[in-house]
């Protein structure tokens, strides 16, 4: 993660100093706008191919966490509908995209297994989380943006968000069902999803740097976005562990609810909301990885977290 962040930030700082024409820079932005969701798509597809989808089991804590996440998203969307202050809107948008992002599919299963949690039930929740994002975001974003053409905005967002999350799952199932050799081949590359994520994170952070350096918002707003993302991260870890603990799934539920796909956060904010809100993704990545590092330290020292 650290390498991806440094490379992404440094790449943009070098790029902005290059004497490129307006047309060339427009082509580069168009390419990045295309390649980031494409890599997220590929990352999800490869990850789902590694999971035996026919053996996935759904439990009661999945429902509890789903209701919590959806209720939280709806609350922020409703408040945003009535807020007119631009700064408050940006902060609420930052909170929303952190909540609306799907669970980080690959890393959450790895961490859950490392901490002694149930990887099968956690994998099931990552699937649910992707479906929540795919179907709730197109419904809630038009409400937040106060668009008059709600149906048109809904269809536009549905067209761009849902295929990115649902089609990889469907393709992975079809691959396992009809082309198991392909699924086995992809599964042999154990770290491929992580490499795809790293490249996508690098590009996404380059975009984030552009938004920061070209933003008209003061530094205080950017600091506030960082604090909002930290607060959301704390709330998700806290309630994920508390709610999951009621069903003996403290570890998996905590990871499932709080470990977010930060590349998707950046992409969602930069494409559908105020671009400056997308920097919440970079900050959220720092908070969730810092907390997981602390959990790893506790686990190595005490054998539990």
mmCIF file of N, CA, C and O in Angstrom, residues 43-112:
data_model
loop_
_atom_site.group_PDB
_atom_site.id
_atom_site.type_symbol
_atom_site.label_atom_id
_atom_site.label_comp_id
_atom_site.label_asym_id
_atom_site.label_seq_id
_atom_site.Cartn_x
_atom_site.Cartn_y
_atom_site.Cartn_z
ATOM 1 N N UNK A 43 -9.988 -7.210 -10.790
ATOM 2 C CA UNK A 43 -9.614 -7.612 -9.436
ATOM 3 C C UNK A 43 -10.742 -8.414 -8.781
ATOM 4 O O UNK A 43 -10.504 -9.457 -8.163
ATOM 5 N N UNK A 44 -11.964 -7.940 -8.930
ATOM 6 C CA UNK A 44 -13.107 -8.644 -8.344
ATOM 7 C C UNK A 44 -13.325 -9.996 -9.023
ATOM 8 O O UNK A 44 -13.595 -11.000 -8.353
ATOM 9 N N UNK A 45 -13.191 -10.019 -10.355
ATOM 10 C CA UNK A 45 -13.404 -11.276 -11.089
ATOM 11 C C UNK A 45 -12.401 -12.343 -10.660
ATOM 12 O O UNK A 45 -12.773 -13.483 -10.362
ATOM 13 N N UNK A 46 -11.126 -11.988 -10.614
ATOM 14 C CA UNK A 46 -10.091 -12.948 -10.233
ATOM 15 C C UNK A 46 -10.298 -13.418 -8.795
ATOM 16 O O UNK A 46 -10.159 -14.614 -8.491
ATOM 17 N N UNK A 47 -10.665 -12.484 -7.911
ATOM 18 C CA UNK A 47 -10.883 -12.849 -6.505
ATOM 19 C C UNK A 47 -12.052 -13.811 -6.361
ATOM 20 O O UNK A 47 -11.963 -14.818 -5.650
ATOM 21 N N UNK A 48 -13.161 -13.526 -7.048
ATOM 22 C CA UNK A 48 -14.334 -14.399 -6.954
ATOM 23 C C UNK A 48 -14.073 -15.762 -7.589
ATOM 24 O O UNK A 48 -14.657 -16.765 -7.166
ATOM 25 N N UNK A 49 -13.190 -15.809 -8.591
ATOM 26 C CA UNK A 49 -12.842 -17.101 -9.185
ATOM 27 C C UNK A 49 -12.129 -18.002 -8.185
ATOM 28 O O UNK A 49 -12.171 -19.231 -8.301
ATOM 29 N N UNK A 50 -11.476 -17.406 -7.206
ATOM 30 C CA UNK A 50 -10.735 -18.176 -6.213
ATOM 31 C C UNK A 50 -11.633 -18.713 -5.107
ATOM 32 O O UNK A 50 -11.194 -19.483 -4.263
ATOM 33 N N UNK A 51 -12.897 -18.272 -5.094
ATOM 34 C CA UNK A 51 -13.844 -18.674 -4.054
ATOM 35 C C UNK A 51 -14.846 -19.664 -4.645
ATOM 36 O O UNK A 51 -15.377 -19.436 -5.733
ATOM 37 N N UNK A 52 -15.086 -20.771 -3.960
ATOM 38 C CA UNK A 52 -16.101 -21.718 -4.400
ATOM 39 C C UNK A 52 -17.475 -21.137 -4.066
ATOM 40 O O UNK A 52 -17.973 -21.268 -2.955
ATOM 41 N N UNK A 53 -18.073 -20.465 -5.054
ATOM 42 C CA UNK A 53 -19.312 -19.726 -4.807
ATOM 43 C C UNK A 53 -20.476 -20.637 -4.435
ATOM 44 O O UNK A 53 -21.417 -20.208 -3.777
ATOM 45 N N UNK A 54 -20.413 -21.898 -4.834
ATOM 46 C CA UNK A 54 -21.507 -22.816 -4.502
ATOM 47 C C UNK A 54 -21.486 -23.229 -3.032
ATOM 48 O O UNK A 54 -22.482 -23.719 -2.503
ATOM 49 N N UNK A 55 -20.349 -23.028 -2.369
ATOM 50 C CA UNK A 55 -20.242 -23.403 -0.959
ATOM 51 C C UNK A 55 -20.415 -22.220 -0.011
ATOM 52 O O UNK A 55 -20.293 -22.373 1.202
ATOM 53 N N UNK A 56 -20.664 -21.036 -0.585
ATOM 54 C CA UNK A 56 -20.835 -19.848 0.250
ATOM 55 C C UNK A 56 -22.121 -19.959 1.065
ATOM 56 O O UNK A 56 -23.181 -20.325 0.540
ATOM 57 N N UNK A 57 -22.019 -19.651 2.358
ATOM 58 C CA UNK A 57 -23.174 -19.749 3.246
ATOM 59 C C UNK A 57 -23.509 -18.382 3.829
ATOM 60 O O UNK A 57 -22.627 -17.643 4.238
ATOM 61 N N UNK A 58 -24.811 -18.083 3.874
ATOM 62 C CA UNK A 58 -25.271 -16.806 4.413
ATOM 63 C C UNK A 58 -25.862 -17.029 5.803
ATOM 64 O O UNK A 58 -26.590 -17.996 6.044
ATOM 65 N N UNK A 59 -25.527 -16.114 6.730
ATOM 66 C CA UNK A 59 -25.947 -16.257 8.122
ATOM 67 C C UNK A 59 -26.682 -15.007 8.600
ATOM 68 O O UNK A 59 -26.789 -14.012 7.871
ATOM 69 N N UNK A 60 -27.137 -15.050 9.843
ATOM 70 C CA UNK A 60 -27.936 -13.949 10.383
ATOM 71 C C UNK A 60 -27.133 -12.662 10.541
ATOM 72 O O UNK A 60 -27.659 -11.566 10.357
ATOM 73 N N UNK A 61 -25.839 -12.789 10.878
ATOM 74 C CA UNK A 61 -25.063 -11.566 11.068
ATOM 75 C C UNK A 61 -24.876 -10.811 9.751
ATOM 76 O O UNK A 61 -24.669 -9.588 9.763
ATOM 77 N N UNK A 62 -24.960 -11.514 8.631
ATOM 78 C CA UNK A 62 -24.918 -10.834 7.333
ATOM 79 C C UNK A 62 -26.088 -9.855 7.201
ATOM 80 O O UNK A 62 -25.920 -8.723 6.740
ATOM 81 N N UNK A 63 -27.259 -10.305 7.622
ATOM 82 C CA UNK A 63 -28.450 -9.457 7.547
ATOM 83 C C UNK A 63 -28.324 -8.253 8.470
ATOM 84 O O UNK A 63 -28.645 -7.125 8.082
ATOM 85 N N UNK A 64 -27.827 -8.480 9.681
ATOM 86 C CA UNK A 64 -27.695 -7.390 10.661
ATOM 87 C C UNK A 64 -26.741 -6.321 10.139
ATOM 88 O O UNK A 64 -27.038 -5.121 10.179
ATOM 89 N N UNK A 65 -25.588 -6.737 9.621
ATOM 90 C CA UNK A 65 -24.616 -5.771 9.098
ATOM 91 C C UNK A 65 -25.138 -5.068 7.850
ATOM 92 O O UNK A 65 -24.897 -3.870 7.659
ATOM 93 N N UNK A 66 -25.867 -5.782 7.020
ATOM 94 C CA UNK A 66 -26.429 -5.180 5.804
ATOM 95 C C UNK A 66 -27.430 -4.085 6.161
ATOM 96 O O UNK A 66 -27.407 -2.997 5.565
ATOM 97 N N UNK A 67 -28.297 -4.374 7.123
ATOM 98 C CA UNK A 67 -29.288 -3.379 7.553
ATOM 99 C C UNK A 67 -28.587 -2.158 8.137
ATOM 100 O O UNK A 67 -28.960 -1.006 7.869
ATOM 101 N N UNK A 68 -27.545 -2.393 8.940
ATOM 102 C CA UNK A 68 -26.795 -1.285 9.540
ATOM 103 C C UNK A 68 -26.177 -0.406 8.458
ATOM 104 O O UNK A 68 -26.303 0.822 8.497
ATOM 105 N N UNK A 69 -25.519 -1.015 7.483
ATOM 106 C CA UNK A 69 -24.861 -0.247 6.425
ATOM 107 C C UNK A 69 -25.873 0.531 5.586
ATOM 108 O O UNK A 69 -25.680 1.721 5.309
ATOM 109 N N UNK A 70 -26.945 -0.128 5.173
ATOM 110 C CA UNK A 70 -27.943 0.539 4.334
ATOM 111 C C UNK A 70 -28.616 1.685 5.082
ATOM 112 O O UNK A 70 -28.816 2.771 4.531
ATOM 113 N N UNK A 71 -28.951 1.457 6.357
ATOM 114 C CA UNK A 71 -29.593 2.501 7.159
ATOM 115 C C UNK A 71 -28.682 3.719 7.291
ATOM 116 O O UNK A 71 -29.137 4.871 7.200
ATOM 117 N N UNK A 72 -27.394 3.489 7.516
ATOM 118 C CA UNK A 72 -26.418 4.566 7.644
ATOM 119 C C UNK A 72 -26.310 5.343 6.333
ATOM 120 O O UNK A 72 -26.263 6.582 6.314
ATOM 121 N N UNK A 73 -26.274 4.629 5.211
ATOM 122 C CA UNK A 73 -26.197 5.274 3.901
ATOM 123 C C UNK A 73 -27.438 6.116 3.621
ATOM 124 O O UNK A 73 -27.335 7.253 3.138
ATOM 125 N N UNK A 74 -28.598 5.570 3.912
ATOM 126 C CA UNK A 74 -29.854 6.290 3.675
ATOM 127 C C UNK A 74 -29.919 7.552 4.532
ATOM 128 O O UNK A 74 -30.340 8.618 4.060
ATOM 129 N N UNK A 75 -29.487 7.443 5.786
ATOM 130 C CA UNK A 75 -29.501 8.606 6.685
ATOM 131 C C UNK A 75 -28.662 9.744 6.117
ATOM 132 O O UNK A 75 -29.121 10.896 6.059
ATOM 133 N N UNK A 76 -27.454 9.443 5.676
ATOM 134 C CA UNK A 76 -26.582 10.489 5.128
ATOM 135 C C UNK A 76 -27.164 11.055 3.832
ATOM 136 O O UNK A 76 -27.136 12.264 3.595
ATOM 137 N N UNK A 77 -27.725 10.192 2.990
ATOM 138 C CA UNK A 77 -28.308 10.650 1.725
ATOM 139 C C UNK A 77 -29.486 11.598 1.957
ATOM 140 O O UNK A 77 -29.621 12.617 1.271
ATOM 141 N N UNK A 78 -30.321 11.271 2.929
ATOM 142 C CA UNK A 78 -31.477 12.119 3.240
ATOM 143 C C UNK A 78 -31.023 13.470 3.778
ATOM 144 O O UNK A 78 -31.544 14.525 3.379
ATOM 145 N N UNK A 79 -30.046 13.460 4.671
ATOM 146 C CA UNK A 79 -29.521 14.724 5.208
ATOM 147 C C UNK A 79 -28.923 15.565 4.077
ATOM 148 O O UNK A 79 -29.142 16.778 3.998
ATOM 149 N N UNK A 80 -28.172 14.909 3.187
ATOM 150 C CA UNK A 80 -27.547 15.625 2.075
ATOM 151 C C UNK A 80 -28.574 16.274 1.147
ATOM 152 O O UNK A 80 -28.308 17.320 0.551
ATOM 153 N N UNK A 81 -29.714 15.666 1.041
ATOM 154 C CA UNK A 81 -30.754 16.195 0.163
ATOM 155 C C UNK A 81 -31.201 17.591 0.600
ATOM 156 O O UNK A 81 -31.604 18.406 -0.234
ATOM 157 N N UNK A 82 -31.112 17.850 1.908
ATOM 158 C CA UNK A 82 -31.604 19.124 2.433
ATOM 159 C C UNK A 82 -30.483 20.112 2.774
ATOM 160 O O UNK A 82 -30.748 21.256 3.115
ATOM 161 N N UNK A 83 -29.232 19.669 2.681
ATOM 162 C CA UNK A 83 -28.102 20.544 3.006
ATOM 163 C C UNK A 83 -27.734 21.391 1.797
ATOM 164 O O UNK A 83 -27.664 20.891 0.669
ATOM 165 N N UNK A 84 -27.499 22.678 2.026
ATOM 166 C CA UNK A 84 -27.134 23.578 0.926
ATOM 167 C C UNK A 84 -25.718 24.122 1.061
ATOM 168 O O UNK A 84 -25.144 24.585 0.077
ATOM 169 N N UNK A 85 -25.145 24.065 2.260
ATOM 170 C CA UNK A 85 -23.778 24.552 2.464
ATOM 171 C C UNK A 85 -22.791 23.645 1.727
ATOM 172 O O UNK A 85 -22.784 22.421 1.927
ATOM 173 N N UNK A 86 -21.936 24.234 0.895
ATOM 174 C CA UNK A 86 -21.058 23.446 0.029
ATOM 175 C C UNK A 86 -20.049 22.622 0.815
ATOM 176 O O UNK A 86 -19.783 21.465 0.480
ATOM 177 N N UNK A 87 -19.486 23.192 1.863
ATOM 178 C CA UNK A 87 -18.480 22.478 2.647
ATOM 179 C C UNK A 87 -19.104 21.295 3.374
ATOM 180 O O UNK A 87 -18.555 20.183 3.384
ATOM 181 N N UNK A 88 -20.266 21.509 3.972
ATOM 182 C CA UNK A 88 -20.963 20.421 4.672
ATOM 183 C C UNK A 88 -21.336 19.324 3.686
ATOM 184 O O UNK A 88 -21.232 18.127 3.994
ATOM 185 N N UNK A 89 -21.749 19.718 2.484
ATOM 186 C CA UNK A 89 -22.064 18.733 1.453
ATOM 187 C C UNK A 89 -20.849 17.843 1.148
ATOM 188 O O UNK A 89 -20.974 16.619 1.060
ATOM 189 N N UNK A 90 -19.684 18.457 0.988
ATOM 190 C CA UNK A 90 -18.462 17.706 0.672
ATOM 191 C C UNK A 90 -18.128 16.726 1.793
ATOM 192 O O UNK A 90 -17.766 15.564 1.539
ATOM 193 N N UNK A 91 -18.258 17.161 3.043
ATOM 194 C CA UNK A 91 -17.936 16.291 4.178
ATOM 195 C C UNK A 91 -18.903 15.110 4.260
ATOM 196 O O UNK A 91 -18.494 13.971 4.522
ATOM 197 N N UNK A 92 -20.193 15.375 4.022
ATOM 198 C CA UNK A 92 -21.175 14.291 4.037
ATOM 199 C C UNK A 92 -20.972 13.344 2.856
ATOM 200 O O UNK A 92 -21.149 12.128 2.982
ATOM 201 N N UNK A 93 -20.607 13.898 1.710
ATOM 202 C CA UNK A 93 -20.306 13.053 0.550
ATOM 203 C C UNK A 93 -19.114 12.142 0.839
ATOM 204 O O UNK A 93 -19.117 10.966 0.458
ATOM 205 N N UNK A 94 -18.106 12.687 1.519
ATOM 206 C CA UNK A 94 -16.936 11.884 1.889
ATOM 207 C C UNK A 94 -17.341 10.723 2.786
ATOM 208 O O UNK A 94 -16.879 9.591 2.617
ATOM 209 N N UNK A 95 -18.213 11.002 3.749
ATOM 210 C CA UNK A 95 -18.694 9.946 4.642
ATOM 211 C C UNK A 95 -19.489 8.908 3.867
ATOM 212 O O UNK A 95 -19.350 7.695 4.083
ATOM 213 N N UNK A 96 -20.324 9.381 2.938
ATOM 214 C CA UNK A 96 -21.180 8.470 2.178
ATOM 215 C C UNK A 96 -20.363 7.508 1.320
ATOM 216 O O UNK A 96 -20.635 6.306 1.305
ATOM 217 N N UNK A 97 -19.377 8.022 0.588
ATOM 218 C CA UNK A 97 -18.634 7.140 -0.316
ATOM 219 C C UNK A 97 -17.804 6.119 0.453
ATOM 220 O O UNK A 97 -17.562 5.022 -0.039
ATOM 221 N N UNK A 98 -17.367 6.474 1.676
ATOM 222 C CA UNK A 98 -16.669 5.482 2.507
ATOM 223 C C UNK A 98 -17.622 4.362 2.905
ATOM 224 O O UNK A 98 -17.257 3.184 2.922
ATOM 225 N N UNK A 99 -18.860 4.723 3.215
ATOM 226 C CA UNK A 99 -19.877 3.732 3.583
ATOM 227 C C UNK A 99 -20.339 2.919 2.381
ATOM 228 O O UNK A 99 -20.578 1.716 2.487
ATOM 229 N N UNK A 100 -20.471 3.591 1.245
ATOM 230 C CA UNK A 100 -21.065 2.950 0.073
ATOM 231 C C UNK A 100 -20.105 2.017 -0.652
ATOM 232 O O UNK A 100 -20.548 1.167 -1.422
ATOM 233 N N UNK A 101 -18.819 2.164 -0.399
ATOM 234 C CA UNK A 101 -17.850 1.295 -1.067
ATOM 235 C C UNK A 101 -18.045 -0.151 -0.630
ATOM 236 O O UNK A 101 -18.330 -0.426 0.533
ATOM 237 N N UNK A 102 -17.878 -1.097 -1.549
ATOM 238 C CA UNK A 102 -17.995 -2.510 -1.165
ATOM 239 C C UNK A 102 -16.800 -2.957 -0.339
ATOM 240 O O UNK A 102 -15.758 -2.301 -0.306
ATOM 241 N N UNK A 103 -16.954 -4.079 0.342
ATOM 242 C CA UNK A 103 -15.867 -4.654 1.127
ATOM 243 C C UNK A 103 -14.699 -5.002 0.217
ATOM 244 O O UNK A 103 -14.886 -5.460 -0.902
ATOM 245 N N UNK A 104 -13.487 -4.766 0.707
ATOM 246 C CA UNK A 104 -12.278 -5.091 -0.051
ATOM 247 C C UNK A 104 -12.124 -6.606 -0.121
ATOM 248 O O UNK A 104 -11.632 -7.232 0.818
ATOM 249 N N UNK A 105 -12.553 -7.185 -1.200
ATOM 250 C CA UNK A 105 -12.779 -8.623 -1.319
ATOM 251 C C UNK A 105 -11.593 -9.490 -0.915
ATOM 252 O O UNK A 105 -11.706 -10.372 -0.071
ATOM 253 N N UNK A 106 -10.437 -9.249 -1.528
ATOM 254 C CA UNK A 106 -9.301 -10.128 -1.276
ATOM 255 C C UNK A 106 -8.698 -9.963 0.101
ATOM 256 O O UNK A 106 -8.509 -10.921 0.847
ATOM 257 N N UNK A 107 -8.401 -8.718 0.469
ATOM 258 C CA UNK A 107 -7.683 -8.476 1.715
ATOM 259 C C UNK A 107 -8.502 -8.834 2.945
ATOM 260 O O UNK A 107 -7.957 -9.297 3.949
ATOM 261 N N UNK A 108 -9.814 -8.663 2.879
ATOM 262 C CA UNK A 108 -10.625 -8.938 4.064
ATOM 263 C C UNK A 108 -10.633 -10.426 4.387
ATOM 264 O O UNK A 108 -10.607 -10.826 5.556
ATOM 265 N N UNK A 109 -10.635 -11.276 3.366
ATOM 266 C CA UNK A 109 -10.618 -12.722 3.599
ATOM 267 C C UNK A 109 -9.263 -13.149 4.164
ATOM 268 O O UNK A 109 -9.176 -13.953 5.087
ATOM 269 N N UNK A 110 -8.188 -12.563 3.604
ATOM 270 C CA UNK A 110 -6.840 -12.888 4.091
ATOM 271 C C UNK A 110 -6.689 -12.508 5.556
ATOM 272 O O UNK A 110 -6.201 -13.289 6.379
ATOM 273 N N UNK A 111 -7.121 -11.299 5.911
ATOM 274 C CA UNK A 111 -6.976 -10.835 7.284
ATOM 275 C C UNK A 111 -7.849 -11.630 8.242
ATOM 276 O O UNK A 111 -7.432 -11.952 9.357
ATOM 277 N N UNK A 112 -9.076 -11.939 7.825
ATOM 278 C CA UNK A 112 -9.967 -12.715 8.679
ATOM 279 C C UNK A 112 -9.368 -14.076 8.991
ATOM 280 O O UNK A 112 -9.374 -14.540 10.137
#
